[in-house]
Backbone as CSV, one residue per row, in Angstrom:
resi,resn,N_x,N_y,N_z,CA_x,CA_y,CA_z,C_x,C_y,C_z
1,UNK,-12.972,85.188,128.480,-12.873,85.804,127.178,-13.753,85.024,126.196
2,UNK,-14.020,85.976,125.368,-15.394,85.082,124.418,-14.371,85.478,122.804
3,UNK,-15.293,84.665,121.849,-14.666,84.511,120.621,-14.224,85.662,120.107
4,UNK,-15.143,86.925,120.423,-15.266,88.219,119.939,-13.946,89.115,120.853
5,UNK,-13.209,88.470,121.389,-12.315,88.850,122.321,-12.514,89.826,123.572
6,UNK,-12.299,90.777,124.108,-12.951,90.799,125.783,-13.975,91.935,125.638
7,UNK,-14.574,91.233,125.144,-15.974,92.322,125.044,-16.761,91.422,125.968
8,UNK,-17.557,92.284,126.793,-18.271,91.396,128.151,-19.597,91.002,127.507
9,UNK,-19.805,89.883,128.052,-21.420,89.322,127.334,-22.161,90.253,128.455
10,UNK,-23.461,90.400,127.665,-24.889,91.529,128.382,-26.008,90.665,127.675
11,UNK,-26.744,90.517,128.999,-27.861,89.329,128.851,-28.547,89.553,127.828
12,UNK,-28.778,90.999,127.160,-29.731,91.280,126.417,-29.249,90.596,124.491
13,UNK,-27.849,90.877,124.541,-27.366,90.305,123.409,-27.823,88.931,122.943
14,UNK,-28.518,88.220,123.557,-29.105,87.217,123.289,-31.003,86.674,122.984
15,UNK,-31.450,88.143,123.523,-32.799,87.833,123.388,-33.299,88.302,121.885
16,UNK,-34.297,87.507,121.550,-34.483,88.171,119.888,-36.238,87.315,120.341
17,UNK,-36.708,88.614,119.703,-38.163,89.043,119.342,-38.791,88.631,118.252
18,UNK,-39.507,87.793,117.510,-39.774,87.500,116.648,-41.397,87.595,116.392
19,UNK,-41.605,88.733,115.061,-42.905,89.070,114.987,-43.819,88.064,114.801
20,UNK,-45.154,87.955,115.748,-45.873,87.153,115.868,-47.031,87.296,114.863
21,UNK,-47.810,88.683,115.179,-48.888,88.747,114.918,-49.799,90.622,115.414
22,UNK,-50.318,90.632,114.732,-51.212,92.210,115.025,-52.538,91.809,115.908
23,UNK,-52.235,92.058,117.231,-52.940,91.618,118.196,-54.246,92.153,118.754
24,UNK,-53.943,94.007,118.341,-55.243,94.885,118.650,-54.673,96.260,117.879
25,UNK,-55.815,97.222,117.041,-55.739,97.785,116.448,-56.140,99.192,116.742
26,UNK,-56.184,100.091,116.374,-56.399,101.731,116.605,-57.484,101.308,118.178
27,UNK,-56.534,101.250,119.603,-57.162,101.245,120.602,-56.682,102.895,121.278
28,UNK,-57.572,102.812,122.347,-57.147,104.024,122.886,-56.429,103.228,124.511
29,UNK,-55.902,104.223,125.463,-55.310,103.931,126.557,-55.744,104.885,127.756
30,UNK,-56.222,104.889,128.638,-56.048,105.872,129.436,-56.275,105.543,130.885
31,UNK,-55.339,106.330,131.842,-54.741,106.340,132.703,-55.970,106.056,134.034
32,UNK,-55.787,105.765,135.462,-56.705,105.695,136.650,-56.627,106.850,136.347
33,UNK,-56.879,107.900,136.126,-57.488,109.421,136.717,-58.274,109.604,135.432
34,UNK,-57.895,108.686,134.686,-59.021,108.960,133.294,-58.321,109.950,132.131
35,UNK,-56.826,110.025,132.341,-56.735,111.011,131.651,-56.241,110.233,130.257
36,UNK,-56.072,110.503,128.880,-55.749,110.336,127.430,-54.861,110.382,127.365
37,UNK,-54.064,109.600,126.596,-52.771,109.999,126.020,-53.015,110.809,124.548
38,UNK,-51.854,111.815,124.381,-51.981,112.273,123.013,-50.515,112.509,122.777
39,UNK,-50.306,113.108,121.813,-49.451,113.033,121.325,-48.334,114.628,121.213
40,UNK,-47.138,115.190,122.072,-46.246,116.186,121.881,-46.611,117.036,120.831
41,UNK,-46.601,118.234,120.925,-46.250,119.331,119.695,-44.984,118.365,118.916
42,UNK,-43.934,118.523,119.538,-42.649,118.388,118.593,-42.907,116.684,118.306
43,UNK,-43.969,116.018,118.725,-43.961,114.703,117.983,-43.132,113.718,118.357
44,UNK,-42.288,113.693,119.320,-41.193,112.809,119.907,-42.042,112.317,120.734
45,UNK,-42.791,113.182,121.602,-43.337,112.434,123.249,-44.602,111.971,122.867
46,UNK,-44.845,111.127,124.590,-46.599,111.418,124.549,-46.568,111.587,125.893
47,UNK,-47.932,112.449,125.937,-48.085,113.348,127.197,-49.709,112.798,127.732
48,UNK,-50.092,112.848,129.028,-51.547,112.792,128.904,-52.284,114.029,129.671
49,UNK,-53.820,113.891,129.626,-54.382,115.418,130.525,-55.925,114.785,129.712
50,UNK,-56.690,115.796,130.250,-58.062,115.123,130.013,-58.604,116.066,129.030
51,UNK,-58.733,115.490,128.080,-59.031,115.980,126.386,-60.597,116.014,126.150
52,UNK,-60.752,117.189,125.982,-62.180,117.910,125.440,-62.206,117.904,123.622
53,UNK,-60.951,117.521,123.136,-61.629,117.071,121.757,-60.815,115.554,121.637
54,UNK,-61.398,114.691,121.354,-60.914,113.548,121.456,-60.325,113.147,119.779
55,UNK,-60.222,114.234,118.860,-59.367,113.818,117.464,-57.714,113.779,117.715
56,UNK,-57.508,114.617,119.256,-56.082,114.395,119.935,-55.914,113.631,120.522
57,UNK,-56.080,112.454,120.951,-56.363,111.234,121.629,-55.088,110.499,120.416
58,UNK,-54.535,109.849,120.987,-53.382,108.659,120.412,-54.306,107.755,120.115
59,UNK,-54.314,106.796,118.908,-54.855,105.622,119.099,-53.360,104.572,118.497
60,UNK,-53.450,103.564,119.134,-52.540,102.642,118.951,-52.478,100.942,118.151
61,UNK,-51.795,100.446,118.136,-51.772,98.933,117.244,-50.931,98.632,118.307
62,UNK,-51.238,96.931,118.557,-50.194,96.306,119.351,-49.890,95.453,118.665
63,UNK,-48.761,94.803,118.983,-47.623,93.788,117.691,-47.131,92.592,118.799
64,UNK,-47.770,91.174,118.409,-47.677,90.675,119.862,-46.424,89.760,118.983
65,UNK,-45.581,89.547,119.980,-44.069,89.099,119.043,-43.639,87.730,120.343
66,UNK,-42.509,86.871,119.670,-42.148,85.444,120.565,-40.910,85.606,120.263
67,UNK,-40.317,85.199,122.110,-39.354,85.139,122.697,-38.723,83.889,122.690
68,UNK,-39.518,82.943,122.345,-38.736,81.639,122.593,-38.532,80.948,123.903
69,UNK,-38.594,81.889,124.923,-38.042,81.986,125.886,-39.101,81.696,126.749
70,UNK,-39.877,82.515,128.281,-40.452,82.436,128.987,-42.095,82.461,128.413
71,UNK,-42.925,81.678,128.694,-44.078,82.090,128.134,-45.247,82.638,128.725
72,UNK,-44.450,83.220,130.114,-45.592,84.037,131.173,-45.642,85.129,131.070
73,UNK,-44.646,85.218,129.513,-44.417,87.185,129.756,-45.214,87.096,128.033
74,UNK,-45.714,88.791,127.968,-46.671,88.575,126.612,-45.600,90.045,125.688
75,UNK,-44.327,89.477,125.116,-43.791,90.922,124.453,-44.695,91.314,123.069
76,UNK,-44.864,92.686,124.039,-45.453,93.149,122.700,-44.940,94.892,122.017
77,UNK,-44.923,95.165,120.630,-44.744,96.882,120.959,-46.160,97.079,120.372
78,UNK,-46.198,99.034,121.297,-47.093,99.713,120.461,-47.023,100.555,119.782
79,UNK,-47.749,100.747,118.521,-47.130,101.571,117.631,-48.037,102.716,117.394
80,UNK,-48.426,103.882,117.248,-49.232,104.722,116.975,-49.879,104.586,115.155
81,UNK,-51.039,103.991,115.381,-51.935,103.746,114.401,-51.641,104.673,113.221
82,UNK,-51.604,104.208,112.234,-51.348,104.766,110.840,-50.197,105.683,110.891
83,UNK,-49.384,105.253,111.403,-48.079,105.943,111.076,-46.459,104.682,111.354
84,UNK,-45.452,104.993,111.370,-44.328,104.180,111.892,-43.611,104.397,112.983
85,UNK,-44.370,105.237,114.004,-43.718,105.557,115.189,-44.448,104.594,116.662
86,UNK,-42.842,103.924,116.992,-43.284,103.386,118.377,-42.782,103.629,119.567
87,UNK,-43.449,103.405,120.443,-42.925,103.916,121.899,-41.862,103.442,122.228
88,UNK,-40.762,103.856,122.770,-39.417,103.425,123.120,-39.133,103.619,124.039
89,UNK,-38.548,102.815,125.316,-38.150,102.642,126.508,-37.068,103.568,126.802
90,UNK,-36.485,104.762,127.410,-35.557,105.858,127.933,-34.875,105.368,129.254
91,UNK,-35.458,104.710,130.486,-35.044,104.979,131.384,-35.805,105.334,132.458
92,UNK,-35.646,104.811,134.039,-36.465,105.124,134.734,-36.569,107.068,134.926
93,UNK,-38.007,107.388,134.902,-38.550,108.660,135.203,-38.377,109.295,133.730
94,UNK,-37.855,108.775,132.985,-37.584,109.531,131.628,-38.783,109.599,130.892
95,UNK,-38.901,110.340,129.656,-40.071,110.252,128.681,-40.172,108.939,128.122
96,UNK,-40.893,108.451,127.690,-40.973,107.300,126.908,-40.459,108.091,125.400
97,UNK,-39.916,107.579,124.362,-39.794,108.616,122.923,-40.105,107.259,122.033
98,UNK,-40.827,108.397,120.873,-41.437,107.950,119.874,-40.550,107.750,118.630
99,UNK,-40.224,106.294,118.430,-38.892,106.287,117.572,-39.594,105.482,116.000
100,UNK,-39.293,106.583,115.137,-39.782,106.348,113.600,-38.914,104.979,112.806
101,UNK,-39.935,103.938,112.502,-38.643,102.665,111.986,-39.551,102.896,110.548
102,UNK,-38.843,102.335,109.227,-39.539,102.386,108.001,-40.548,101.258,108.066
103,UNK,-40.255,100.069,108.861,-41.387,99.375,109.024,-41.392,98.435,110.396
104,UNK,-42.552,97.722,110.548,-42.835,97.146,111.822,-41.189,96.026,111.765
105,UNK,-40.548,95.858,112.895,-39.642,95.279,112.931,-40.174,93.650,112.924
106,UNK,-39.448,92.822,112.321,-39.858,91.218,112.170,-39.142,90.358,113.058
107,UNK,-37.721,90.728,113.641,-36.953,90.546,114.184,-36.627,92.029,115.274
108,UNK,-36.667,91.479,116.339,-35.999,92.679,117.680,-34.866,92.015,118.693
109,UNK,-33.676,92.324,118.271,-32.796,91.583,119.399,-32.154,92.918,119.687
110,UNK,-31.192,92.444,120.959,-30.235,93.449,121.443,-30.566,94.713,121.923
111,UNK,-29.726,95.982,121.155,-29.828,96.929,121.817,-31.398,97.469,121.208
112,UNK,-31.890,97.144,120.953,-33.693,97.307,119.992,-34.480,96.678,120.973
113,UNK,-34.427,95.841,122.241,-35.366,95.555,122.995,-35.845,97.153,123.674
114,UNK,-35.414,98.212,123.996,-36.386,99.164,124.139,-37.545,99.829,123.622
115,UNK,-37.917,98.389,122.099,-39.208,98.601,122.015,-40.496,97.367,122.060
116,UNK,-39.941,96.862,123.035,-40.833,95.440,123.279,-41.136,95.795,124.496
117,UNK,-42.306,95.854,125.666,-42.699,95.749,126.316,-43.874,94.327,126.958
118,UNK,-43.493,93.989,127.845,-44.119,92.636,128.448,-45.654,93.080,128.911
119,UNK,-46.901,92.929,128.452,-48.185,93.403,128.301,-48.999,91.949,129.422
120,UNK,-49.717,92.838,130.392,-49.987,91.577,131.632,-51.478,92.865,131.219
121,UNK,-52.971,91.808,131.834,-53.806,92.473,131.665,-54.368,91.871,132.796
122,UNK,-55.002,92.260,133.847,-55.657,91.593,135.225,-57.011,92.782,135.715
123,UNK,-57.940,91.562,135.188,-58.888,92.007,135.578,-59.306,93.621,134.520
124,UNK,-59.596,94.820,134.554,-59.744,95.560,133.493,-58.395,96.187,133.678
125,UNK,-57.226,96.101,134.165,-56.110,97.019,134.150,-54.934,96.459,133.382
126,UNK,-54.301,97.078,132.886,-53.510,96.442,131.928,-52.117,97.633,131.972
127,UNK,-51.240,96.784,131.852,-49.802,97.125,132.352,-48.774,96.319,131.471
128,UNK,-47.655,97.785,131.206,-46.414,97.416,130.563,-45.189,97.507,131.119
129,UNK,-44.297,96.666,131.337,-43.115,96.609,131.411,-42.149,96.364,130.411
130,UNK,-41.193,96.829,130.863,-40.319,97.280,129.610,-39.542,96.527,129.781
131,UNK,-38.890,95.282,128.405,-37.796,94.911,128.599,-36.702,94.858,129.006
132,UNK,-36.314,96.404,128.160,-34.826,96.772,128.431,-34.616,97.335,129.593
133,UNK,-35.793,97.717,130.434,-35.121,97.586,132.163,-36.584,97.184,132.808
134,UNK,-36.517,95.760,133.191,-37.622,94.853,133.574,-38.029,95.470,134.966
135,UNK,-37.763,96.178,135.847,-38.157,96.760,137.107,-39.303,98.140,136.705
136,UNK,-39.055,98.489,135.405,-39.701,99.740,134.998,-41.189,99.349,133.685
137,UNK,-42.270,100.557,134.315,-43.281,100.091,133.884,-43.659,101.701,132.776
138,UNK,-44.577,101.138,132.011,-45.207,102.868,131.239,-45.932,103.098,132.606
139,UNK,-45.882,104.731,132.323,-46.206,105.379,133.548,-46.688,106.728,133.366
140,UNK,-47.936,107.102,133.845,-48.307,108.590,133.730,-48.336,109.351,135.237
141,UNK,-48.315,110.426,134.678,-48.603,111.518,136.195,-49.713,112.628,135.786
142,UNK,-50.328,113.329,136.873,-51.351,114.268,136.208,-50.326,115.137,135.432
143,UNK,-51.168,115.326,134.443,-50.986,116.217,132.573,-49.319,116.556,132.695
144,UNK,-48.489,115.181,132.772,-47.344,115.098,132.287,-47.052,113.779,131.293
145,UNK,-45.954,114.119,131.001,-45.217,112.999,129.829,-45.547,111.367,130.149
146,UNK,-45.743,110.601,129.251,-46.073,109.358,129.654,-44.345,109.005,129.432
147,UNK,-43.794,108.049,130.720,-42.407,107.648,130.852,-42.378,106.226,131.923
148,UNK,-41.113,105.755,132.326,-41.275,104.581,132.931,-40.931,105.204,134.268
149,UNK,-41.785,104.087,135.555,-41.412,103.990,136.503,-41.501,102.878,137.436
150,UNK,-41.362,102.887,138.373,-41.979,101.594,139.191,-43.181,101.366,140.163
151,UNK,-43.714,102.561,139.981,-45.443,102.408,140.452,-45.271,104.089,141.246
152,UNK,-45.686,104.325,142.365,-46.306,105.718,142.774,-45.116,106.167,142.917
153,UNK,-45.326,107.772,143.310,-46.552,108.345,142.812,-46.913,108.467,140.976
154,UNK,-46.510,107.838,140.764,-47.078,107.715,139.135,-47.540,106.480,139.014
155,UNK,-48.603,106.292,137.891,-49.757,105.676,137.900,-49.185,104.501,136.579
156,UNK,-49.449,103.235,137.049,-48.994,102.017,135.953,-49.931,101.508,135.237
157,UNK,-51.276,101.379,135.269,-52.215,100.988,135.078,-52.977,101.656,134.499
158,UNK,-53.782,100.914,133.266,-54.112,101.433,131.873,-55.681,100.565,131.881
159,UNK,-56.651,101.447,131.202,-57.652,100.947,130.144,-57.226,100.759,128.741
160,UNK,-58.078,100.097,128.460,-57.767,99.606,126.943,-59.270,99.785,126.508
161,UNK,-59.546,100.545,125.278,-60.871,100.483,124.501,-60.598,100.958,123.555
């Protein structure tokens, strides 16, 4: 039993995110098959497919933030450039969703780690894993929803330009 009486401790209740720094700015992302991310009609998702006008193309900001903690992992979120919406962790095979905060968070603990992702870059491919379930990565499929998974048949691995 803990002070708070029998409420079970969850590992995550303890990690806290602390904003570092604006690491890379209106970049684009796109998938091994080459395809774009852009952005849902209804504005919640992002979807990718290979874009013949590129003013639909997502461009993004990354927010590189400290854990205190391990320093082999790089948490970072991304946020869709000139606006307040960032990608948020759902669940394996789920959509990733685009969750509106009034501003960049300075502090991320607890149940809010579904918007920190651990950013590894090897060689030109670059890959996110998601905190709030560390087995699961961003993930595309041909001209479907960008969501998490754990590698095929959906694709983990990203350009950055």
């Amino acid at each position: 039993m803990n002070e708070f009486g029998s409420a079970p401790y969850t590992y995550q209740s303890d990690l806290r995110y602390k904003l570092m720094k604006l690491v890379r700015q209106k970049f684009v992302m796109n998938d091994s098959l080459n395809q774009t991310i852009y952005q849902d009609v209804d504005k919640h998702y992002l979807s990718t497919t290979w874009l013949n006008d590129l003013q639909q193309e997502v461009k993004f900001d990354m927010y590189a933030y400290s854990s205190g903690g391990d320093d082999s992992k790089y948490p970072v979120t991304l946020k869709i450039s000139d606006s307040q919406l960032f990608v948020s962790a759902q669940g394996e095979d789920q959509p990733v969703l685009l969750k509106e905060l009034p501003e960049t968070p300075k502090l991320i603990t607890g149940s809010e780690t579904d918007l920190i992702f651990f950013w590894k870059s090897i060689n030109s491919k670059n890959y996110f894993t998601s905190a709030a379930y560390p087995e699961l990565f961003i993930a595309t499929k041909e001209q479907s929803r960008v969501h998490l998974a754990r590698g095929l048949p959906s694709m983990t691995d990203f350009q950055i330009s």
